[in-house]
PDB file of C-alpha atoms and ligand atoms in Angstrom:
ATOM      1  CA  MET A 270     -14.677 -19.195 -51.669  1.00 49.00           C
ATOM      2  CA  ASP A 271     -13.982 -20.105 -55.288  1.00 57.00           C
ATOM      3  CA  ASN A 272     -16.064 -17.674 -57.352  1.00 67.00           C
ATOM      4  CA  SER A 273     -15.518 -19.689 -60.498  1.00 92.00           C
ATOM      5  CA  LYS A 274     -18.035 -22.311 -59.353  1.00 98.00           C
ATOM      6  CA  VAL A 275     -21.286 -22.479 -61.302  1.00 98.00           C
ATOM      7  CA  ILE A 276     -24.596 -22.957 -59.506  1.00 98.00           C
ATOM      8  CA  ILE A 277     -26.858 -25.275 -61.476  1.00 99.00           C
ATOM      9  CA  THR A 278     -30.555 -25.015 -60.696  1.00 99.00           C
ATOM     10  CA  ALA A 279     -32.810 -27.929 -61.634  1.00 99.00           C
ATOM     11  CA  ALA A 280     -36.387 -26.898 -62.462  1.00 99.00           C
ATOM     12  CA  LEU A 281     -37.892 -30.361 -62.333  1.00 98.00           C
ATOM     13  CA  VAL A 282     -41.609 -30.105 -62.969  1.00 98.00           C
ATOM     14  CA  GLY A 283     -43.051 -26.590 -63.318  1.00 98.00           C
ATOM     15  CA  ALA A 284     -46.769 -26.017 -63.677  1.00 98.00           C
ATOM     16  CA  GLU A 285     -47.419 -26.221 -67.386  1.00 97.00           C
ATOM     17  CA  VAL A 286     -45.555 -29.348 -68.536  1.00 98.00           C
ATOM     18  CA  THR A 287     -47.469 -32.631 -68.778  1.00 98.00           C
ATOM     19  CA  ARG A 288     -46.711 -36.324 -69.167  1.00 98.00           C
ATOM     20  CA  GLN A 289     -47.876 -35.886 -72.761  1.00 98.00           C
ATOM     21  CA  ASP A 290     -44.935 -33.542 -73.271  1.00 98.00           C
ATOM     22  CA  ASN A 291     -42.487 -35.914 -71.616  1.00 98.00           C
ATOM     23  CA  PRO A 292     -43.511 -39.246 -70.029  1.00 98.00           C
ATOM     24  CA  HIS A 293     -40.581 -39.010 -67.586  1.00 98.00           C
ATOM     25  CA  LEU A 294     -42.003 -35.914 -65.864  1.00 98.00           C
ATOM     26  CA  PRO A 295     -41.956 -36.425 -62.058  1.00 98.00           C
ATOM     27  CA  LEU A 296     -45.331 -35.636 -60.465  1.00 98.00           C
ATOM     28  CA  THR A 297     -45.751 -37.192 -57.021  1.00 98.00           C
ATOM     29  CA  PRO A 298     -43.735 -36.022 -53.993  1.00 98.00           C
ATOM     30  CA  GLU A 299     -41.784 -39.305 -54.132  1.00 98.00           C
ATOM     31  CA  GLU A 300     -41.011 -38.948 -57.838  1.00 98.00           C
ATOM     32  CA  ILE A 301     -40.029 -35.294 -57.407  1.00 98.00           C
ATOM     33  CA  ALA A 302     -37.732 -36.132 -54.471  1.00 98.00           C
ATOM     34  CA  LEU A 303     -36.023 -38.874 -56.469  1.00 98.00           C
ATOM     35  CA  ALA A 304     -35.633 -36.574 -59.494  1.00 98.00           C
ATOM     36  CA  ALA A 305     -34.263 -33.832 -57.211  1.00 99.00           C
ATOM     37  CA  CYS A 306     -31.575 -36.014 -55.679  1.00 98.00           C
ATOM     38  CA  ASN A 307     -30.618 -37.507 -59.046  1.00 98.00           C
ATOM     39  CA  ALA A 308     -30.240 -33.931 -60.324  1.00 99.00           C
ATOM     40  CA  VAL A 309     -28.069 -33.067 -57.317  1.00 99.00           C
ATOM     41  CA  ARG A 310     -25.878 -36.109 -57.994  1.00 98.00           C
ATOM     42  CA  ALA A 311     -25.543 -34.869 -61.584  1.00 98.00           C
ATOM     43  CA  GLY A 312     -24.300 -31.445 -60.386  1.00 98.00           C
ATOM     44  CA  ALA A 313     -27.326 -29.347 -59.402  1.00 99.00           C
ATOM     45  CA  SER A 314     -27.261 -27.479 -56.108  1.00 98.00           C
ATOM     46  CA  ILE A 315     -30.615 -25.629 -56.187  1.00 99.00           C
ATOM     47  CA  ILE A 316     -33.957 -27.350 -56.678  1.00 99.00           C
ATOM     48  CA  HIS A 317     -36.574 -24.971 -58.069  1.00 99.00           C
ATOM     49  CA  LEU A 318     -39.684 -26.587 -56.690  1.00 99.00           C
ATOM     50  CA  HIS A 319     -43.236 -26.809 -57.983  1.00 98.00           C
ATOM     51  CA  VAL A 320     -45.550 -29.580 -56.808  1.00 98.00           C
ATOM     52  CA  ARG A 321     -48.649 -31.301 -58.150  1.00 98.00           C
ATOM     53  CA  ASP A 322     -51.791 -32.631 -56.468  1.00 98.00           C
ATOM     54  CA  SER A 323     -52.912 -36.260 -56.570  1.00 97.00           C
ATOM     55  CA  ALA A 324     -54.453 -35.662 -60.020  1.00 98.00           C
ATOM     56  CA  GLY A 325     -51.136 -34.317 -61.339  1.00 98.00           C
ATOM     57  CA  GLU A 326     -52.407 -30.721 -61.461  1.00 98.00           C
ATOM     58  CA  PRO A 327     -50.303 -27.799 -60.190  1.00 98.00           C
ATOM     59  CA  THR A 328     -50.931 -26.884 -56.558  1.00 98.00           C
ATOM     60  CA  GLN A 329     -49.394 -24.475 -54.064  1.00 98.00           C
ATOM     61  CA  ASP A 330     -50.734 -26.508 -51.145  1.00 98.00           C
ATOM     62  CA  ARG A 331     -48.448 -26.052 -48.156  1.00 98.00           C
ATOM     63  CA  GLU A 332     -48.806 -29.662 -47.059  1.00 98.00           C
ATOM     64  CA  VAL A 333     -47.738 -31.064 -50.444  1.00 98.00           C
ATOM     65  CA  PHE A 334     -44.703 -28.763 -50.419  1.00 98.00           C
ATOM     66  CA  ARG A 335     -43.894 -29.747 -46.827  1.00 98.00           C
ATOM     67  CA  ARG A 336     -44.029 -33.438 -47.643  1.00 98.00           C
ATOM     68  CA  THR A 337     -41.984 -33.096 -50.840  1.00 98.00           C
ATOM     69  CA  ILE A 338     -39.291 -31.000 -49.140  1.00 98.00           C
ATOM     70  CA  ALA A 339     -39.068 -33.532 -46.288  1.00 98.00           C
ATOM     71  CA  LEU A 340     -38.632 -36.372 -48.787  1.00 98.00           C
ATOM     72  CA  ILE A 341     -35.888 -34.479 -50.629  1.00 98.00           C
ATOM     73  CA  LYS A 342     -34.081 -33.595 -47.398  1.00 98.00           C
ATOM     74  CA  ALA A 343     -34.206 -37.214 -46.238  1.00 98.00           C
ATOM     75  CA  LYS A 344     -32.352 -38.265 -49.404  1.00 97.00           C
ATOM     76  CA  CYS A 345     -29.883 -35.474 -50.200  1.00 98.00           C
ATOM     77  CA  ASP A 346     -28.716 -31.957 -49.458  1.00 98.00           C
ATOM     78  CA  ALA A 347     -30.008 -29.261 -51.817  1.00 98.00           C
ATOM     79  CA  VAL A 348     -30.971 -25.607 -51.620  1.00 99.00           C
ATOM     80  CA  ILE A 349     -34.743 -25.656 -51.870  1.00 99.00           C
ATOM     81  CA  GLN A 350     -36.247 -22.805 -53.822  1.00 99.00           C
ATOM     82  CA  VAL A 351     -40.041 -22.897 -53.775  1.00 99.00           C
ATOM     83  CA  SER A 352     -42.063 -21.333 -56.561  1.00 98.00           C
ATOM     84  CA  THR A 353     -44.370 -18.473 -55.694  1.00 98.00           C
ATOM     85  CA  GLY A 354     -45.264 -18.235 -59.383  1.00 98.00           C
ATOM     86  CA  GLY A 355     -47.348 -21.375 -59.180  1.00 98.00           C
ATOM     87  CA  ALA A 356     -49.565 -21.610 -62.239  1.00 98.00           C
ATOM     88  CA  VAL A 357     -51.295 -18.815 -64.147  1.00 97.00           C
ATOM     89  CA  GLY A 358     -54.706 -18.022 -62.660  1.00 96.00           C
ATOM     90  CA  MET A 359     -53.785 -18.811 -59.040  1.00 98.00           C
ATOM     91  CA  SER A 360     -54.314 -16.062 -56.459  1.00 98.00           C
ATOM     92  CA  ALA A 361     -51.388 -14.461 -54.640  1.00 98.00           C
ATOM     93  CA  LEU A 362     -52.570 -15.879 -51.297  1.00 98.00           C
ATOM     94  CA  GLU A 363     -52.613 -19.346 -52.812  1.00 98.00           C
ATOM     95  CA  ARG A 364     -49.173 -18.857 -54.319  1.00 98.00           C
ATOM     96  CA  VAL A 365     -47.462 -17.539 -51.190  1.00 98.00           C
ATOM     97  CA  GLN A 366     -48.231 -20.615 -49.051  1.00 98.00           C
ATOM     98  CA  PRO A 367     -44.893 -22.495 -49.367  1.00 98.00           C
ATOM     99  CA  VAL A 368     -42.951 -19.418 -48.189  1.00 98.00           C
ATOM    100  CA  THR A 369     -44.370 -20.016 -44.708  1.00 98.00           C
ATOM    101  CA  LEU A 370     -42.381 -23.284 -44.565  1.00 98.00           C
ATOM    102  CA  ARG A 371     -39.205 -21.158 -44.373  1.00 98.00           C
ATOM    103  CA  PRO A 372     -37.367 -22.713 -47.334  1.00 98.00           C
ATOM    104  CA  GLU A 373     -33.956 -21.198 -48.069  1.00 98.00           C
ATOM    105  CA  MET A 374     -35.214 -19.497 -51.243  1.00 99.00           C
ATOM    106  CA  ALA A 375     -38.379 -18.626 -53.143  1.00 99.00           C
ATOM    107  CA  THR A 376     -39.059 -17.027 -56.497  1.00 99.00           C
ATOM    108  CA  LEU A 377     -40.251 -13.432 -56.763  1.00 99.00           C
ATOM    109  CA  THR A 378     -41.418 -12.212 -60.164  1.00 98.00           C
ATOM    110  CA  THR A 379     -41.301  -8.428 -60.223  1.00 98.00           C
ATOM    111  CA  GLY A 380     -43.948  -7.749 -62.853  1.00 98.00           C
ATOM    112  CA  SER A 381     -46.704  -9.198 -65.009  1.00 98.00           C
ATOM    113  CA  VAL A 382     -46.065 -10.862 -68.349  1.00 98.00           C
ATOM    114  CA  ASN A 383     -48.059 -12.626 -71.013  1.00 98.00           C
ATOM    115  CA  PHE A 384     -47.502 -16.361 -70.845  1.00 97.00           C
ATOM    116  CA  GLY A 385     -48.630 -17.709 -74.199  1.00 96.00           C
ATOM    117  CA  ASN A 386     -52.326 -16.889 -74.312  1.00 97.00           C
ATOM    118  CA  SER A 387     -52.515 -16.411 -70.525  1.00 98.00           C
ATOM    119  CA  LEU A 388     -51.408 -13.679 -68.160  1.00 98.00           C
ATOM    120  CA  PHE A 389     -48.821 -14.368 -65.443  1.00 98.00           C
ATOM    121  CA  ARG A 390     -50.162 -11.738 -63.097  1.00 98.00           C
ATOM    122  CA  ASN A 391     -47.949  -9.962 -60.578  1.00 98.00           C
ATOM    123  CA  THR A 392     -49.440  -6.600 -59.634  1.00 98.00           C
ATOM    124  CA  GLN A 393     -47.445  -4.237 -57.419  1.00 98.00           C
ATOM    125  CA  PRO A 394     -49.454  -5.057 -54.249  1.00 98.00           C
ATOM    126  CA  GLU A 395     -49.046  -8.782 -54.991  1.00 98.00           C
ATOM    127  CA  ILE A 396     -45.269  -8.434 -55.488  1.00 98.00           C
ATOM    128  CA  GLU A 397     -45.062  -6.579 -52.188  1.00 98.00           C
ATOM    129  CA  LEU A 398     -47.065  -9.290 -50.440  1.00 98.00           C
ATOM    130  CA  PHE A 399     -44.592 -11.945 -51.653  1.00 98.00           C
ATOM    131  CA  ALA A 400     -41.563  -9.807 -50.740  1.00 98.00           C
ATOM    132  CA  LYS A 401     -42.907  -9.035 -47.249  1.00 98.00           C
ATOM    133  CA  ASN A 402     -43.635 -12.691 -46.584  1.00 98.00           C
ATOM    134  CA  MET A 403     -40.104 -13.603 -47.675  1.00 98.00           C
ATOM    135  CA  GLN A 404     -38.667 -11.048 -45.250  1.00 98.00           C
ATOM    136  CA  GLN A 405     -40.934 -12.262 -42.454  1.00 98.00           C
ATOM    137  CA  TYR A 406     -39.978 -15.922 -42.926  1.00 98.00           C
ATOM    138  CA  GLY A 407     -36.283 -15.302 -43.661  1.00 98.00           C
ATOM    139  CA  VAL A 408     -36.423 -16.559 -47.260  1.00 98.00           C
ATOM    140  CA  LYS A 409     -34.024 -15.259 -49.934  1.00 98.00           C
ATOM    141  CA  PRO A 410     -35.848 -14.225 -53.109  1.00 98.00           C
ATOM    142  CA  GLU A 411     -34.671 -15.264 -56.534  1.00 99.00           C
ATOM    143  CA  ILE A 412     -35.992 -12.405 -58.661  1.00 98.00           C
ATOM    144  CA  GLU A 413     -37.521 -13.826 -61.825  1.00 98.00           C
ATOM    145  CA  VAL A 414     -37.098 -11.515 -64.786  1.00 99.00           C
ATOM    146  CA  PHE A 415     -39.144 -12.231 -67.886  1.00 98.00           C
ATOM    147  CA  ASP A 416     -38.917  -8.698 -69.268  1.00 98.00           C
ATOM    148  CA  ALA A 417     -36.576  -5.723 -68.850  1.00 98.00           C
ATOM    149  CA  GLY A 418     -38.878  -3.581 -66.687  1.00 98.00           C
ATOM    150  CA  MET A 419     -38.819  -6.275 -64.019  1.00 98.00           C
ATOM    151  CA  VAL A 420     -35.181  -5.403 -63.267  1.00 98.00           C
ATOM    152  CA  ASP A 421     -36.164  -1.758 -62.761  1.00 98.00           C
ATOM    153  CA  ASN A 422     -39.015  -2.756 -60.507  1.00 98.00           C
ATOM    154  CA  ALA A 423     -36.627  -4.906 -58.443  1.00 98.00           C
ATOM    155  CA  LYS A 424     -34.424  -1.822 -58.029  1.00 98.00           C
ATOM    156  CA  ARG A 425     -37.433   0.121 -56.715  1.00 98.00           C
ATOM    157  CA  LEU A 426     -38.158  -2.656 -54.211  1.00 98.00           C
ATOM    158  CA  LEU A 427     -34.499  -2.539 -53.162  1.00 98.00           C
ATOM    159  CA  GLU A 428     -34.650   1.235 -52.618  1.00 98.00           C
ATOM    160  CA  ARG A 429     -37.742   0.787 -50.455  1.00 98.00           C
ATOM    161  CA  GLY A 430     -36.106  -1.971 -48.382  1.00 98.00           C
ATOM    162  CA  LEU A 431     -38.592  -4.639 -49.467  1.00 98.00           C
ATOM    163  CA  ILE A 432     -35.724  -6.803 -50.731  1.00 98.00           C
ATOM    164  CA  ARG A 433     -32.172  -6.741 -49.410  1.00 98.00           C
ATOM    165  CA  PRO A 434     -28.817  -6.920 -51.190  1.00 98.00           C
ATOM    166  CA  PRO A 435     -27.022  -8.864 -52.521  1.00 97.00           C
ATOM    167  CA  LEU A 436     -29.824  -9.658 -54.973  1.00 98.00           C
ATOM    168  CA  HIS A 437     -30.014 -12.855 -56.980  1.00 98.00           C
ATOM    169  CA  PHE A 438     -31.792 -12.851 -60.339  1.00 99.00           C
ATOM    170  CA  ASN A 439     -33.024 -15.523 -62.716  1.00 99.00           C
ATOM    171  CA  LEU A 440     -33.049 -14.127 -66.254  1.00 99.00           C
ATOM    172  CA  VAL A 441     -35.771 -16.097 -68.022  1.00 98.00           C
ATOM    173  CA  LEU A 442     -35.555 -15.699 -71.779  1.00 98.00           C
ATOM    174  CA  GLY A 443     -37.729 -17.137 -74.514  1.00 98.00           C
ATOM    175  CA  VAL A 444     -41.159 -17.249 -72.844  1.00 98.00           C
ATOM    176  CA  ASN A 445     -43.835 -16.596 -75.465  1.00 98.00           C
ATOM    177  CA  GLY A 446     -44.852 -13.120 -74.258  1.00 98.00           C
ATOM    178  CA  GLY A 447     -41.567 -12.143 -72.603  1.00 98.00           C
ATOM    179  CA  MET A 448     -38.060 -11.212 -73.751  1.00 98.00           C
ATOM    180  CA  ALA A 449     -36.607 -13.232 -76.606  1.00 98.00           C
ATOM    181  CA  ALA A 450     -33.724 -15.627 -75.952  1.00 98.00           C
ATOM    182  CA  THR A 451     -30.931 -13.670 -77.615  1.00 98.00           C
ATOM    183  CA  PRO A 452     -27.352 -12.997 -76.469  1.00 98.00           C
ATOM    184  CA  ARG A 453     -28.044  -9.257 -76.829  1.00 98.00           C
ATOM    185  CA  ASN A 454     -30.991  -9.432 -74.411  1.00 98.00           C
ATOM    186  CA  LEU A 455     -28.984 -11.484 -71.922  1.00 98.00           C
ATOM    187  CA  LEU A 456     -26.128  -8.984 -72.040  1.00 98.00           C
ATOM    188  CA  PHE A 457     -28.527  -6.062 -71.663  1.00 98.00           C
ATOM    189  CA  LEU A 458     -30.151  -7.594 -68.582  1.00 98.00           C
ATOM    190  CA  ILE A 459     -26.825  -8.491 -66.954  1.00 98.00           C
ATOM    191  CA  GLU A 460     -25.581  -4.940 -67.476  1.00 98.00           C
ATOM    192  CA  SER A 461     -28.808  -3.575 -65.955  1.00 98.00           C
ATOM    193  CA  LEU A 462     -28.508  -5.467 -62.640  1.00 98.00           C
ATOM    194  CA  PRO A 463     -27.571  -3.649 -59.429  1.00 98.00           C
ATOM    195  CA  ALA A 464     -23.829  -3.944 -58.660  1.00 97.00           C
ATOM    196  CA  GLY A 465     -22.986  -7.013 -56.608  1.00 97.00           C
ATOM    197  CA  SER A 466     -25.943  -9.067 -57.853  1.00 98.00           C
ATOM    198  CA  THR A 467     -25.621 -12.702 -58.869  1.00 98.00           C
ATOM    199  CA  TRP A 468     -27.591 -14.138 -61.770  1.00 98.00           C
ATOM    200  CA  THR A 469     -28.797 -17.340 -63.337  1.00 98.00           C
ATOM    201  CA  VAL A 470     -30.011 -17.705 -66.896  1.00 98.00           C
ATOM    202  CA  ALA A 471     -32.907 -19.934 -67.967  1.00 99.00           C
ATOM    203  CA  GLY A 472     -33.584 -20.327 -71.687  1.00 98.00           C
ATOM    204  CA  MET A 473     -36.915 -21.803 -72.709  1.00 98.00           C
ATOM    205  CA  GLY A 474     -37.206 -24.819 -74.987  1.00 98.00           C
ATOM    206  CA  ARG A 475     -34.548 -25.057 -77.654  1.00 98.00           C
ATOM    207  CA  HIS A 476     -32.811 -21.999 -76.190  1.00 98.00           C
ATOM    208  CA  GLU A 477     -32.000 -23.739 -72.896  1.00 98.00           C
ATOM    209  CA  LEU A 478     -28.678 -25.234 -73.933  1.00 98.00           C
ATOM    210  CA  ASN A 479     -27.271 -22.254 -75.849  1.00 98.00           C
ATOM    211  CA  LEU A 480     -28.109 -19.823 -73.076  1.00 98.00           C
ATOM    212  CA  ALA A 481     -26.671 -22.165 -70.451  1.00 98.00           C
ATOM    213  CA  VAL A 482     -23.369 -22.184 -72.327  1.00 98.00           C
ATOM    214  CA  LEU A 483     -23.484 -18.383 -72.598  1.00 98.00           C
ATOM    215  CA  GLY A 484     -24.232 -18.148 -68.883  1.00 98.00           C
ATOM    216  CA  ILE A 485     -21.280 -20.373 -68.050  1.00 98.00           C
ATOM    217  CA  ILE A 486     -18.934 -18.375 -70.288  1.00 97.00           C
ATOM    218  CA  MET A 487     -20.158 -15.039 -68.945  1.00 97.00           C
ATOM    219  CA  GLY A 488     -19.601 -15.992 -65.315  1.00 97.00           C
ATOM    220  CA  GLY A 489     -23.222 -16.515 -64.362  1.00 98.00           C
ATOM    221  CA  HIS A 490     -25.194 -19.499 -63.147  1.00 98.00           C
ATOM    222  CA  VAL A 491     -27.576 -21.713 -65.087  1.00 98.00           C
ATOM    223  CA  ARG A 492     -30.969 -23.366 -64.821  1.00 99.00           C
ATOM    224  CA  VAL A 493     -32.154 -26.399 -66.747  1.00 99.00           C
ATOM    225  CA  GLY A 494     -34.976 -28.912 -66.375  1.00 98.00           C
ATOM    226  CA  PHE A 495     -38.337 -30.075 -67.635  1.00 98.00           C
ATOM    227  CA  GLU A 496     -40.106 -26.911 -66.460  1.00 98.00           C
ATOM    228  CA  ASP A 497     -38.250 -25.030 -69.201  1.00 98.00           C
ATOM    229  CA  ASN A 498     -37.424 -27.716 -71.758  1.00 98.00           C
ATOM    230  CA  VAL A 499     -38.311 -31.392 -72.201  1.00 98.00           C
ATOM    231  CA  TYR A 500     -35.934 -32.171 -75.094  1.00 98.00           C
ATOM    232  CA  TYR A 501     -32.363 -33.406 -75.092  1.00 98.00           C
ATOM    233  CA  ARG A 502     -31.969 -32.330 -78.690  1.00 97.00           C
ATOM    234  CA  LYS A 503     -34.326 -31.576 -81.563  1.00 97.00           C
ATOM    235  CA  GLY A 504     -36.947 -34.346 -81.746  1.00 97.00           C
ATOM    236  CA  ILE A 505     -35.381 -36.357 -78.900  1.00 98.00           C
ATOM    237  CA  LEU A 506     -36.944 -36.140 -75.447  1.00 98.00           C
ATOM    238  CA  ALA A 507     -34.702 -35.987 -72.393  1.00 98.00           C
ATOM    239  CA  LYS A 508     -34.807 -39.172 -70.311  1.00 98.00           C
ATOM    240  CA  SER A 509     -34.672 -37.289 -67.026  1.00 98.00           C
ATOM    241  CA  ASN A 510     -33.965 -33.939 -65.438  1.00 99.00           C
ATOM    242  CA  ALA A 511     -30.629 -35.385 -64.332  1.00 99.00           C
ATOM    243  CA  GLN A 512     -29.662 -35.972 -67.945  1.00 98.00           C
ATOM    244  CA  LEU A 513     -30.110 -32.256 -68.677  1.00 98.00           C
ATOM    245  CA  VAL A 514     -28.130 -31.334 -65.555  1.00 99.00           C
ATOM    246  CA  GLU A 515     -25.370 -33.802 -66.392  1.00 98.00           C
ATOM    247  CA  ARG A 516     -24.882 -32.220 -69.791  1.00 98.00           C
ATOM    248  CA  VAL A 517     -24.393 -28.686 -68.413  1.00 98.00           C
ATOM    249  CA  THR A 518     -22.132 -30.035 -65.661  1.00 98.00           C
ATOM    250  CA  GLY A 519     -19.923 -31.565 -68.368  1.00 98.00           C
ATOM    251  CA  LEU A 520     -19.960 -28.394 -70.460  1.00 98.00           C
ATOM    252  CA  ALA A 521     -19.137 -26.234 -67.419  1.00 98.00           C
ATOM    253  CA  ARG A 522     -16.172 -28.486 -66.607  1.00 98.00           C
ATOM    254  CA  GLU A 523     -14.965 -28.317 -70.207  1.00 97.00           C
ATOM    255  CA  LEU A 524     -15.142 -24.529 -69.921  1.00 97.00           C
ATOM    256  CA  GLY A 525     -13.167 -24.501 -66.685  1.00 97.00           C
ATOM    257  CA  ARG A 526     -15.955 -24.149 -64.134  1.00 98.00           C
ATOM    258  CA  GLU A 527     -16.832 -26.803 -61.572  1.00 98.00           C
ATOM    259  CA  PRO A 528     -20.449 -27.158 -60.408  1.00 98.00           C
ATOM    260  CA  ALA A 529     -21.043 -25.648 -56.964  1.00 98.00           C
ATOM    261  CA  SER A 530     -22.090 -28.015 -54.205  1.00 98.00           C
ATOM    262  CA  PRO A 531     -25.174 -26.952 -52.203  1.00 98.00           C
ATOM    263  CA  TYR A 532     -22.783 -25.758 -49.477  1.00 98.00           C
ATOM    264  CA  GLU A 533     -20.853 -23.658 -52.015  1.00 98.00           C
ATOM    265  CA  ALA A 534     -24.074 -22.336 -53.567  1.00 98.00           C
ATOM    266  CA  ARG A 535     -25.172 -21.103 -50.119  1.00 98.00           C
ATOM    267  CA  SER A 536     -21.892 -19.282 -49.713  1.00 97.00           C
ATOM    268  CA  LEU A 537     -22.062 -17.729 -53.216  1.00 97.00           C
ATOM    269  CA  LEU A 538     -25.634 -16.525 -52.621  1.00 98.00           C
ATOM    270  CA  GLY A 539     -25.095 -15.367 -49.037  1.00 96.00           C
ATOM    271  CA  LEU A 540     -27.661 -17.765 -47.621  1.00 96.00           C
TER     272      LEU A 540
HETATM  273  N1  KMH B 848     -45.610 -21.231 -63.945  1.00 79.40           N
HETATM  274  C1  KMH B 848     -45.369 -19.876 -64.296  1.00 79.40           C
HETATM  275  C2  KMH B 848     -46.662 -19.168 -64.548  1.00 79.40           C
HETATM  276  C3  KMH B 848     -42.027 -19.289 -60.750  1.00 79.40           C
HETATM  277  O1  KMH B 848     -41.844 -20.484 -60.530  1.00 79.40           O
HETATM  278  O2  KMH B 848     -41.942 -18.432 -59.888  1.00 79.40           O
HETATM  279  C4  KMH B 848     -44.594 -19.132 -63.301  1.00 79.40           C
HETATM  280  C5  KMH B 848     -43.356 -19.735 -62.824  1.00 79.40           C
HETATM  281  C6  KMH B 848     -42.414 -18.820 -62.141  1.00 79.40           C
HETATM  282  O3  KMH B 848     -43.078 -20.921 -62.951  1.00 79.40           O
HETATM  283 ZN1   ZN B 849     -41.239 -22.159 -61.796  1.00 79.40          ZN
END
């Protein structure tokens, strides 16, 4: 396996972004499936999946996830990574629902963090509930790190056998309430990870592009998409998630790294 390949994750919709932020935001299962496969064609191999209800509001409804995943799979191959973060204010039992569909991956945030004026709540018993469900349903966690202590908490879960190596992390920098999007913070987090871990970096808003380039240079993997950033450049909205993916695919190639196919991403992550 060629370890130089870069896994690009497309975070298509999230829970907080609206059509007011970007009119091209996909909302229905059909729109999300189309956006997912366009992102895959542009170089993405993982789809970080949130879904919306018929009113366009965030939902963790199992049936909506099931339908959206089926539509994606009918159109293209992609590693599906469901969100267990959902939206702030949702209960853990609500959030865990899509894990029971046995997707290949799901997110696991290993601590609480302020999210703007809200709290993204992940108490220890809630984290353990998510981790146990992922073990039960054979789902690989992507550990979401918004702050440094979340890496330490992941190590404690590892010691207790609640998550199994090799671990995969998403280092999320630039959330208003979490760690700032600086090269120093990225380096600190990477150096704090358990040996043998893989990592992705996701920079929020205007930090998305710079951190993606850093991630590519530093041998990591990258995440882009409307969940994290709706702009192509200052004052100019992105036309699609695929456009954001296409740009990092081009930059990765310029820097000597080819985008991983979904098959290659599975091999790199031990799926
Ligand atoms: N929407 C955020 C509160 C995840 O997908 O696991 C949490 C989030 C993280 O998006
Ligand atoms: Zn998310």
